């Protein structure tokens, strides 16, 4: 029996890589003053029907539960966040800076960088309408990628503004009912044949294509880039109005992060969604919000692709997987004494391993090397003394078992 298509098994090395990504995500989010939240993986399907848009609705893993409820595995975290904020916002001072790491499920065709279960880091600022919040989030997305060892030659944040397009649609007297569809067409224009885009845009195709080819700018976008320039991050961003984003709830600045080679889908995407909380709470709570999510699948591919990033990860994982001490049981009569010491050393916070069953001494030393132990402690004929060996230098010293802890402390701390 295999895992379902698009779902992953995590063997220990995969788990280590995943934890490496999580640790860096958490570390940088906390550097920016974000606090962690979480929510359920199963939600009422209604939560997504309201505002996420047709694309996501078509990809839902949804079913009727045993209580006849229409439910769906979350395809993203933003509607859950909006639901939680609407229920609890009075308990917190604004603005809120919240992050979450969680699995999301989308019934997509499995391909490179696209699975049916992926894990997202979500970072959102709630309750701040000004551009400072948008700038803070773009900066955070950049700093997260920098911490993995990427630089401005590796990735770019393509920043756009839905308001730019809304102003354009208003200037063309396009009725509001058609805006979403046109925005979706613009969003897909990079991935779809030109003829299809022209057909879908109809009379609007000439002016839209002219903007897409020439590029578009606005005062707001200039200010955003200025804000990033002031932080020394301007080289990481491009104003690019071809970005519109697939999700329906965005209202202002939108951005997506891509590898410069352009081989992979976006590693992160987000934007401002000032109406979602109000819409999901039927008007009860009105709070502006902006955020982004970064996926572990594309990020993992990017890390594999770039030697600096993959070497950084390998070195960290190698160091983290090492144990401190391997206790060699050379004489089975000493096993109980050895185990008493193993317990004490572990209580002292050291990573300690030993053979669960009798093994030849040579094999035990080999295991100590394989596990990356710094020190081997041998329980054998020398009892009540034990042999402490520093594996890298092969230096050995006999010490009384009662002094072992102090000796280990002096070697390892
Ligand atoms: P999204 O662009 O749909 O945005 O997803 C964010 C990131 O999740 C993508 O850039 C991609 O790396 C990853 N991702 C999405 N779908 C898949 C998939 N099927 N397989 C692998 N990775 C995937 C959102 O989800 C918004 N809720 C982000 C947001 C937060 N906006 C405001 N706050």
Tab-separated table of C-alpha atoms and ligand atoms in Angstrom:
chain	number	residue	atom	x	y	z
A	1	UNK	CA	0.000	0.000	0.000
A	2	UNK	CA	1.357	3.392	-0.967
A	3	UNK	CA	0.474	6.907	0.145
A	4	UNK	CA	-2.278	8.537	-1.932
A	5	UNK	CA	-1.110	10.518	-4.981
A	6	UNK	CA	0.142	13.951	-3.959
A	7	UNK	CA	0.665	12.937	-0.298
A	8	UNK	CA	4.081	12.396	1.258
A	9	UNK	CA	5.651	9.967	3.681
A	10	UNK	CA	8.318	11.641	5.785
A	11	UNK	CA	11.258	9.348	6.511
A	12	UNK	CA	13.653	10.601	9.202
A	13	UNK	CA	15.826	12.565	6.724
A	14	UNK	CA	12.693	14.149	5.209
A	15	UNK	CA	11.452	15.022	8.693
A	16	UNK	CA	14.814	16.559	9.545
A	17	UNK	CA	14.635	18.699	6.379
A	18	UNK	CA	11.062	19.692	7.210
A	19	UNK	CA	12.008	20.635	10.759
A	20	UNK	CA	14.930	22.671	9.414
A	21	UNK	CA	12.459	24.673	7.306
A	22	UNK	CA	10.021	25.064	10.235
A	23	UNK	CA	12.795	26.193	12.603
A	24	UNK	CA	13.921	28.924	10.202
A	25	UNK	CA	10.349	30.002	9.503
A	26	UNK	CA	9.640	30.311	13.235
A	27	UNK	CA	12.908	32.021	14.009
A	28	UNK	CA	12.520	34.809	11.431
A	29	UNK	CA	8.778	35.305	12.094
A	30	UNK	CA	9.597	35.783	15.792
A	31	UNK	CA	12.424	38.194	14.892
A	32	UNK	CA	9.697	40.329	13.323
A	33	UNK	CA	7.515	40.142	16.437
A	34	UNK	CA	4.981	37.616	15.111
A	35	UNK	CA	3.279	35.167	17.481
A	36	UNK	CA	2.074	31.693	16.549
A	37	UNK	CA	-1.572	30.581	16.211
A	38	UNK	CA	-3.210	27.447	14.844
A	39	UNK	CA	-6.651	26.241	13.813
A	40	UNK	CA	-8.431	23.049	12.723
A	41	UNK	CA	-7.582	21.274	9.442
A	42	UNK	CA	-11.277	20.576	8.837
A	43	UNK	CA	-13.647	23.493	8.317
A	44	UNK	CA	-17.214	24.049	7.069
A	45	UNK	CA	-17.073	24.093	3.233
A	46	UNK	CA	-19.070	27.319	3.433
A	47	UNK	CA	-15.989	29.142	4.779
A	48	UNK	CA	-14.299	28.764	1.383
A	49	UNK	CA	-17.376	29.111	-0.811
A	50	UNK	CA	-17.937	32.651	0.419
A	51	UNK	CA	-14.772	34.394	-0.694
A	52	UNK	CA	-11.814	32.266	-1.784
A	53	UNK	CA	-12.806	32.065	-5.473
A	54	UNK	CA	-13.671	29.356	-7.986
A	55	UNK	CA	-10.156	27.987	-8.479
A	56	UNK	CA	-9.809	26.909	-4.858
A	57	UNK	CA	-13.402	25.671	-4.649
A	58	UNK	CA	-12.661	23.345	-7.563
A	59	UNK	CA	-9.693	21.922	-5.659
A	60	UNK	CA	-11.383	21.267	-2.311
A	61	UNK	CA	-11.119	17.920	-0.538
A	62	UNK	CA	-14.690	18.097	0.717
A	63	UNK	CA	-17.258	15.603	1.949
A	64	UNK	CA	-20.362	15.239	4.103
A	65	UNK	CA	-19.457	14.104	7.615
A	66	UNK	CA	-21.417	11.634	9.737
A	67	UNK	CA	-23.427	14.509	11.209
A	68	UNK	CA	-24.503	15.565	7.691
A	69	UNK	CA	-22.237	18.628	7.771
A	70	UNK	CA	-20.584	19.837	4.546
A	71	UNK	CA	-16.895	19.969	5.473
A	72	UNK	CA	-13.570	20.510	3.699
A	73	UNK	CA	-9.905	19.996	4.530
A	74	UNK	CA	-8.439	23.500	4.574
A	75	UNK	CA	-6.858	24.473	1.236
A	76	UNK	CA	-5.304	27.544	2.884
A	77	UNK	CA	-5.217	29.198	6.302
A	78	UNK	CA	-6.498	32.689	5.586
A	79	UNK	CA	-10.271	31.994	5.901
A	80	UNK	CA	-9.627	30.152	9.191
A	81	UNK	CA	-7.619	33.125	10.444
A	82	UNK	CA	-10.384	35.520	9.402
A	83	UNK	CA	-12.956	33.354	11.209
A	84	UNK	CA	-10.855	33.224	14.403
A	85	UNK	CA	-10.113	36.959	14.315
A	86	UNK	CA	-13.799	37.794	13.852
A	87	UNK	CA	-14.622	35.740	16.961
A	88	UNK	CA	-11.743	36.907	19.200
A	89	UNK	CA	-10.490	40.291	18.008
A	90	UNK	CA	-11.765	42.118	21.105
A	91	UNK	CA	-9.319	40.142	23.257
A	92	UNK	CA	-6.294	41.660	21.499
A	93	UNK	CA	-4.715	45.056	20.922
A	94	UNK	CA	-4.276	45.881	17.250
A	95	UNK	CA	-2.387	45.475	15.060
A	96	UNK	CA	-1.939	41.745	15.428
A	97	UNK	CA	1.120	40.062	13.961
A	98	UNK	CA	0.309	36.378	13.757
A	99	UNK	CA	1.964	33.422	12.055
A	100	UNK	CA	1.012	29.800	11.634
A	101	UNK	CA	2.544	26.669	10.160
A	102	UNK	CA	0.085	24.077	8.919
A	103	UNK	CA	-0.878	21.473	6.343
A	104	UNK	CA	-3.144	22.531	3.501
A	105	UNK	CA	-4.957	20.257	1.058
A	106	UNK	CA	-5.751	20.957	-2.587
A	107	UNK	CA	-6.922	18.398	-5.101
A	108	UNK	CA	-4.401	19.434	-7.765
A	109	UNK	CA	-2.657	17.401	-10.439
A	110	UNK	CA	0.575	16.215	-8.846
A	111	UNK	CA	3.659	17.784	-10.461
A	112	UNK	CA	6.972	19.372	-9.491
A	113	UNK	CA	6.266	21.841	-6.683
A	114	UNK	CA	2.575	20.982	-6.574
A	115	UNK	CA	1.126	18.315	-4.302
A	116	UNK	CA	-2.214	17.530	-2.695
A	117	UNK	CA	-0.912	18.151	0.811
A	118	UNK	CA	1.608	20.905	1.399
A	119	UNK	CA	2.647	22.854	4.451
A	120	UNK	CA	2.438	26.615	4.564
A	121	UNK	CA	3.931	29.279	6.731
A	122	UNK	CA	1.336	32.053	6.979
A	123	UNK	CA	2.230	35.504	8.286
A	124	UNK	CA	-0.473	38.129	8.610
A	125	UNK	CA	-0.862	41.602	10.090
A	126	UNK	CA	-4.424	42.355	11.140
A	127	UNK	CA	-5.836	45.769	12.002
A	128	UNK	CA	-3.371	48.023	10.175
A	129	UNK	CA	-4.593	49.661	6.946
A	130	UNK	CA	-1.348	51.546	6.125
A	131	UNK	CA	1.382	50.585	3.674
A	132	UNK	CA	3.820	50.078	6.571
A	133	UNK	CA	2.202	46.681	7.196
A	134	UNK	CA	2.522	45.648	3.539
A	135	UNK	CA	6.192	46.679	3.584
A	136	UNK	CA	6.802	44.758	6.813
A	137	UNK	CA	5.372	41.584	5.250
A	138	UNK	CA	7.310	41.834	1.998
A	139	UNK	CA	10.474	42.428	4.060
A	140	UNK	CA	9.659	39.385	6.185
A	141	UNK	CA	9.203	37.172	3.111
A	142	UNK	CA	12.608	38.332	1.852
A	143	UNK	CA	14.359	37.801	5.177
A	144	UNK	CA	12.920	34.308	5.486
A	145	UNK	CA	14.467	33.318	2.172
A	146	UNK	CA	17.752	35.037	3.045
A	147	UNK	CA	18.078	32.949	6.180
A	148	UNK	CA	18.089	29.791	4.030
A	149	UNK	CA	21.112	31.166	2.142
A	150	UNK	CA	19.374	32.730	-0.877
A	151	UNK	CA	20.228	36.203	-2.182
A	152	UNK	CA	18.797	38.696	-4.679
A	153	UNK	CA	20.240	36.667	-7.565
A	154	UNK	CA	18.237	33.629	-6.476
A	155	UNK	CA	14.733	35.041	-6.028
A	156	UNK	CA	12.533	38.059	-6.682
A	157	UNK	CA	9.381	39.400	-5.073
A	158	UNK	CA	7.046	40.535	-7.844
A	159	UNK	CA	4.782	43.222	-6.396
A	160	UNK	CA	1.573	44.547	-7.833
A	161	UNK	CA	-1.610	46.291	-6.729
A	162	UNK	CA	-5.141	45.137	-7.451
A	163	UNK	CA	-6.265	48.746	-6.984
A	164	UNK	CA	-4.158	49.628	-10.017
A	165	UNK	CA	-6.297	47.220	-12.070
A	166	UNK	CA	-9.570	48.247	-10.388
A	167	UNK	CA	-8.813	51.905	-11.287
A	168	UNK	CA	-8.133	50.782	-14.845
A	169	UNK	CA	-11.404	48.799	-15.024
A	170	UNK	CA	-13.324	51.777	-13.646
A	171	UNK	CA	-11.705	54.040	-16.255
A	172	UNK	CA	-12.933	51.605	-18.918
A	173	UNK	CA	-16.467	51.612	-17.405
A	174	UNK	CA	-16.350	47.869	-16.773
A	175	UNK	CA	-19.223	46.832	-14.465
A	176	UNK	CA	-18.110	45.592	-11.028
A	177	UNK	CA	-19.747	42.193	-11.632
A	178	UNK	CA	-17.100	41.411	-14.287
A	179	UNK	CA	-14.025	42.543	-12.338
A	180	UNK	CA	-13.235	39.175	-10.721
A	181	UNK	CA	-13.332	37.328	-14.026
A	182	UNK	CA	-11.084	39.861	-15.742
A	183	UNK	CA	-8.630	39.833	-12.837
A	184	UNK	CA	-8.481	36.024	-13.062
A	185	UNK	CA	-7.775	36.256	-16.797
A	186	UNK	CA	-4.940	38.714	-16.169
A	187	UNK	CA	-3.609	36.418	-13.414
A	188	UNK	CA	-3.573	33.461	-15.825
A	189	UNK	CA	-2.236	35.435	-18.819
A	190	UNK	CA	1.383	34.364	-18.190
A	191	UNK	CA	0.458	30.691	-18.171
A	192	UNK	CA	-2.150	30.647	-20.948
A	193	UNK	CA	-1.758	31.054	-24.744
A	194	UNK	CA	-2.037	34.685	-25.824
A	195	UNK	CA	-5.016	33.922	-28.096
A	196	UNK	CA	-6.959	32.541	-25.152
A	197	UNK	CA	-6.291	35.670	-23.081
A	198	UNK	CA	-7.320	37.907	-26.007
A	199	UNK	CA	-10.502	35.894	-26.490
A	200	UNK	CA	-11.410	36.102	-22.811
A	201	UNK	CA	-10.677	39.840	-22.538
A	202	UNK	CA	-12.620	40.769	-25.663
A	203	UNK	CA	-12.755	44.538	-26.170
A	204	UNK	CA	-10.405	45.069	-23.228
A	205	UNK	CA	-7.610	42.964	-24.677
A	206	UNK	CA	-5.731	45.803	-26.434
A	207	UNK	CA	-5.426	48.152	-23.443
A	208	UNK	CA	-4.772	45.260	-21.002
A	209	UNK	CA	-2.077	43.689	-23.176
A	210	UNK	CA	-0.478	47.115	-23.673
A	211	UNK	CA	-0.207	47.506	-19.883
A	212	UNK	CA	1.060	43.939	-19.450
A	213	UNK	CA	3.767	44.520	-22.063
A	214	UNK	CA	4.824	48.038	-21.047
A	215	UNK	CA	4.375	47.522	-17.319
A	216	UNK	CA	2.386	49.726	-14.986
A	217	UNK	CA	3.288	51.794	-11.961
A	218	UNK	CA	1.485	53.743	-9.293
A	219	UNK	CA	2.369	56.084	-6.472
A	220	UNK	CA	1.472	53.422	-3.925
A	221	UNK	CA	3.790	50.879	-5.546
A	222	UNK	CA	6.620	53.452	-5.708
A	223	UNK	CA	6.143	54.170	-1.993
A	224	UNK	CA	6.241	50.484	-1.199
A	225	UNK	CA	9.517	50.031	-3.072
A	226	UNK	CA	10.908	53.153	-1.344
A	227	UNK	CA	10.053	51.583	1.999
A	228	UNK	CA	11.951	48.461	1.055
A	229	UNK	CA	14.851	50.499	-0.341
A	230	UNK	CA	15.166	52.218	3.037
A	231	UNK	CA	15.711	48.763	4.544
A	232	UNK	CA	18.288	47.836	1.881
A	233	UNK	CA	15.908	45.334	0.279
A	234	UNK	CA	15.043	47.053	-3.027
A	235	UNK	CA	17.191	44.637	-5.077
A	236	UNK	CA	14.890	41.811	-4.074
A	237	UNK	CA	11.733	43.323	-5.574
A	238	UNK	CA	10.239	44.181	-8.971
A	239	UNK	CA	7.036	46.097	-9.568
A	240	UNK	CA	5.139	43.803	-11.915
A	241	UNK	CA	1.436	44.384	-12.561
A	242	UNK	CA	1.123	40.980	-14.251
A	243	UNK	CA	0.700	39.624	-10.698
A	244	UNK	CA	-2.973	39.638	-9.696
A	245	UNK	CA	-3.223	36.433	-7.603
A	246	UNK	CA	-5.791	33.682	-7.989
A	247	UNK	CA	-7.618	34.073	-4.681
A	248	UNK	CA	-10.672	36.303	-4.898
A	249	UNK	CA	-10.433	38.126	-1.558
A	250	UNK	CA	-7.428	40.397	-2.264
A	251	UNK	CA	-8.171	44.122	-2.305
A	252	UNK	CA	-4.850	45.987	-2.659
A	253	UNK	CA	-1.147	45.188	-2.777
A	254	UNK	CA	-0.484	41.629	-3.973
A	255	UNK	CA	2.868	39.902	-4.359
A	256	UNK	CA	4.443	36.610	-5.307
A	257	UNK	CA	7.948	35.329	-4.740
A	258	UNK	CA	9.653	33.428	-7.571
A	259	UNK	CA	13.056	31.904	-8.178
A	260	UNK	CA	14.953	34.103	-10.664
A	261	UNK	CA	15.388	31.219	-13.108
A	262	UNK	CA	11.611	30.984	-13.275
A	263	UNK	CA	11.628	27.192	-13.314
A	264	UNK	CA	9.236	26.721	-10.422
A	265	UNK	CA	5.842	27.996	-9.390
A	266	UNK	CA	5.732	30.733	-6.747
A	267	UNK	CA	7.419	29.910	-3.447
A	268	UNK	CA	5.201	32.417	-1.636
A	269	UNK	CA	2.280	34.685	-2.338
A	270	UNK	CA	0.056	37.089	-0.521
A	271	UNK	CA	-1.472	40.504	-0.326
A	272	UNK	CA	-3.985	42.784	1.313
A	273	UNK	CA	-7.486	41.508	2.046
A	274	UNK	CA	-9.279	44.359	3.794
A	275	UNK	CA	-12.823	43.005	3.372
A	276	UNK	CA	-12.518	39.282	4.120
A	277	UNK	CA	-12.985	39.444	7.899
A	278	UNK	CA	-16.021	41.677	7.455
A	279	UNK	CA	-17.496	39.400	4.775
A	280	UNK	CA	-16.939	36.207	6.770
A	281	UNK	CA	-18.468	37.768	9.899
A	282	UNK	CA	-21.504	39.094	7.979
A	283	UNK	CA	-20.432	42.637	8.686
A	284	UNK	CA	-19.920	42.174	12.435
A	285	UNK	CA	-16.128	42.774	12.424
A	286	UNK	CA	-14.410	45.164	10.084
A	287	UNK	CA	-10.628	44.888	10.162
A	288	UNK	CA	-8.053	45.436	7.436
A	289	UNK	CA	-5.502	42.661	6.931
A	290	UNK	CA	-2.470	41.770	4.875
A	291	UNK	CA	-0.400	38.604	4.770
A	292	UNK	CA	1.349	35.945	2.770
A	293	UNK	CA	1.984	32.223	2.749
A	294	UNK	CA	5.128	30.330	1.822
A	295	UNK	CA	4.907	26.654	0.834
A	296	UNK	CA	7.356	23.980	1.937
A	297	UNK	CA	7.269	22.061	-1.372
A	298	UNK	CA	8.596	24.793	-3.666
A	299	UNK	CA	10.971	25.990	-0.962
A	300	UNK	CA	12.341	22.441	-0.617
A	301	UNK	CA	12.897	22.267	-4.405
A	302	UNK	CA	14.665	25.649	-4.350
A	303	UNK	CA	16.946	24.548	-1.521
A	304	UNK	CA	17.832	21.361	-3.446
A	305	UNK	CA	18.568	23.428	-6.572
A	306	UNK	CA	20.998	25.940	-5.029
A	307	UNK	CA	24.318	24.593	-3.709
A	308	UNK	CA	24.746	27.354	-1.086
A	309	UNK	CA	21.319	26.666	0.383
A	310	UNK	CA	21.557	22.873	0.192
A	311	UNK	CA	25.035	22.791	1.725
A	312	UNK	CA	23.885	25.056	4.546
A	313	UNK	CA	21.001	22.689	5.232
A	314	UNK	CA	23.138	19.546	5.038
A	315	UNK	CA	25.732	20.945	7.447
A	316	UNK	CA	23.055	21.988	9.932
A	317	UNK	CA	21.267	18.641	9.706
A	318	UNK	CA	24.507	16.689	10.055
A	319	UNK	CA	25.431	18.650	13.200
A	320	UNK	CA	21.927	18.369	14.646
A	321	UNK	CA	21.682	14.623	14.140
A	322	UNK	CA	24.911	13.905	16.011
A	323	UNK	CA	24.868	12.413	19.487
A	324	UNK	CA	27.274	13.534	22.219
A	325	UNK	CA	28.206	10.283	23.879
A	326	UNK	CA	28.161	6.612	22.988
A	327	UNK	CA	28.402	4.272	25.964
A	328	UNK	CA	30.286	1.107	25.000
A	329	UNK	CA	29.325	-1.936	27.065
A	330	UNK	CA	32.526	-3.986	26.738
A	331	UNK	CA	31.618	-6.414	29.562
A	332	UNK	CA	27.998	-7.437	30.010
A	333	UNK	CA	28.524	-7.518	33.827
A	334	UNK	CA	28.912	-3.733	33.647
A	335	UNK	CA	25.644	-3.124	31.705
A	336	UNK	CA	23.661	-2.066	34.808
A	337	UNK	CA	26.409	0.418	35.860
A	338	UNK	CA	26.604	1.721	32.297
A	339	UNK	CA	22.834	2.202	32.119
A	340	UNK	CA	22.761	4.053	35.443
A	341	UNK	CA	25.300	6.457	33.945
A	342	UNK	CA	23.391	6.718	30.644
A	343	UNK	CA	20.367	7.832	32.631
A	344	UNK	CA	22.356	10.505	34.521
A	345	UNK	CA	23.983	11.832	31.373
A	346	UNK	CA	20.624	12.045	29.605
A	347	UNK	CA	19.166	13.812	32.671
A	348	UNK	CA	22.075	16.250	32.301
A	349	UNK	CA	20.853	17.078	28.795
A	350	UNK	CA	23.395	15.087	26.783
A	351	UNK	CA	22.421	13.027	23.753
A	352	UNK	CA	23.477	9.515	24.667
A	353	UNK	CA	23.147	6.132	23.000
A	354	UNK	CA	24.328	2.588	23.809
A	355	UNK	CA	23.805	-0.954	22.431
A	356	UNK	CA	20.406	-2.382	23.378
A	357	UNK	CA	21.784	-5.924	23.066
A	358	UNK	CA	25.309	-7.374	23.512
A	359	UNK	CA	27.587	-6.373	20.598
A	360	UNK	CA	31.287	-6.779	19.809
A	361	UNK	CA	33.322	-3.796	21.072
A	362	UNK	CA	34.578	-3.006	17.535
A	363	UNK	CA	31.030	-2.863	16.250
A	364	UNK	CA	30.025	-0.559	19.107
A	365	UNK	CA	32.852	1.875	18.272
A	366	UNK	CA	31.767	1.787	14.638
A	367	UNK	CA	28.225	2.650	15.718
A	368	UNK	CA	29.579	5.498	17.854
A	369	UNK	CA	31.333	6.892	14.747
A	370	UNK	CA	28.241	6.391	12.570
A	371	UNK	CA	26.081	8.284	15.062
A	372	UNK	CA	28.564	11.173	15.082
A	373	UNK	CA	29.357	10.792	18.801
A	374	UNK	CA	32.001	13.153	20.156
A	375	UNK	CA	32.913	10.869	23.046
A	376	UNK	CA	32.790	7.139	23.704
A	377	UNK	CA	32.751	5.880	27.299
A	378	UNK	CA	33.817	2.271	27.737
A	379	UNK	CA	32.545	0.089	30.601
A	380	UNK	CA	34.853	-2.933	30.857
A	381	UNK	CA	37.759	-4.491	32.753
A	382	UNK	CA	38.947	-1.169	34.192
A	383	UNK	CA	35.862	-0.856	36.450
A	384	UNK	CA	35.325	1.126	38.739
A	385	UNK	CA	37.239	3.246	36.299
A	386	UNK	CA	35.858	3.878	32.804
A	387	UNK	CA	37.695	4.778	29.609
A	388	UNK	CA	36.728	8.123	28.091
A	389	UNK	CA	37.733	8.422	24.444
A	390	UNK	CA	37.469	11.571	22.325
A	391	UNK	CA	36.688	10.042	18.964
A	392	UNK	CA	38.092	12.800	16.713
A	393	UNK	CA	41.545	12.840	18.367
A	394	UNK	CA	41.561	9.203	19.583
A	395	UNK	CA	42.690	10.593	22.971
A	396	UNK	CA	41.828	8.254	25.858
A	397	UNK	CA	41.729	8.725	29.582
A	398	UNK	CA	40.786	6.465	32.468
A	399	UNK	CA	38.578	8.186	35.027
A	400	UNK	CA	36.714	6.882	38.079
A	401	UNK	CA	33.056	6.324	37.135
A	402	UNK	CA	32.089	8.686	39.985
A	403	UNK	CA	34.033	11.522	38.264
A	404	UNK	CA	32.687	10.782	34.793
A	405	UNK	CA	30.024	13.474	34.729
A	406	UNK	CA	32.523	16.200	35.615
A	407	UNK	CA	34.961	14.901	33.004
A	408	UNK	CA	32.263	14.863	30.308
A	409	UNK	CA	31.190	18.366	31.310
A	410	UNK	CA	34.760	19.628	30.945
A	411	UNK	CA	35.043	18.046	27.490
A	412	UNK	CA	31.657	19.012	26.067
A	413	UNK	CA	30.523	22.257	27.653
B	1	LIG	P1	-1.373	30.690	-2.328
B	1	LIG	O1	-0.618	31.504	-3.347
B	1	LIG	O2	-2.549	29.942	-2.793
B	1	LIG	O3	-1.768	31.712	-1.175
B	1	LIG	O4	-0.375	29.685	-1.620
B	1	LIG	C1	0.818	30.148	-1.023
B	1	LIG	C2	1.967	29.239	-1.383
B	1	LIG	O5	1.652	27.894	-1.007
B	1	LIG	C3	2.279	29.145	-2.876
B	1	LIG	O6	3.132	30.173	-3.285
B	1	LIG	C4	2.950	27.775	-2.973
B	1	LIG	O7	4.332	27.848	-2.646
B	1	LIG	C5	2.265	26.983	-1.885
B	1	LIG	N1	1.240	26.093	-2.483
B	1	LIG	C6	-0.025	26.374	-2.798
B	1	LIG	N2	-0.653	25.299	-3.315
B	1	LIG	C7	0.254	24.302	-3.322
B	1	LIG	C8	0.238	22.929	-3.729
B	1	LIG	N3	-0.842	22.355	-4.230
B	1	LIG	N4	1.372	22.205	-3.585
B	1	LIG	C9	2.480	22.761	-3.079
B	1	LIG	N5	2.563	24.043	-2.662
B	1	LIG	C10	1.469	24.806	-2.792
B	1	LIG	C11	-2.538	31.375	-0.098
B	1	LIG	O8	-2.776	30.256	0.237
B	1	LIG	C12	-2.989	32.579	0.716
B	1	LIG	N6	-3.901	32.097	1.749
B	1	LIG	C13	-1.794	33.304	1.288
B	1	LIG	C14	-2.126	34.455	2.148
B	1	LIG	C15	-1.965	34.536	3.520
B	1	LIG	N7	-2.663	35.600	1.759
B	1	LIG	C16	-2.840	36.404	2.824
B	1	LIG	N8	-2.396	35.742	3.885
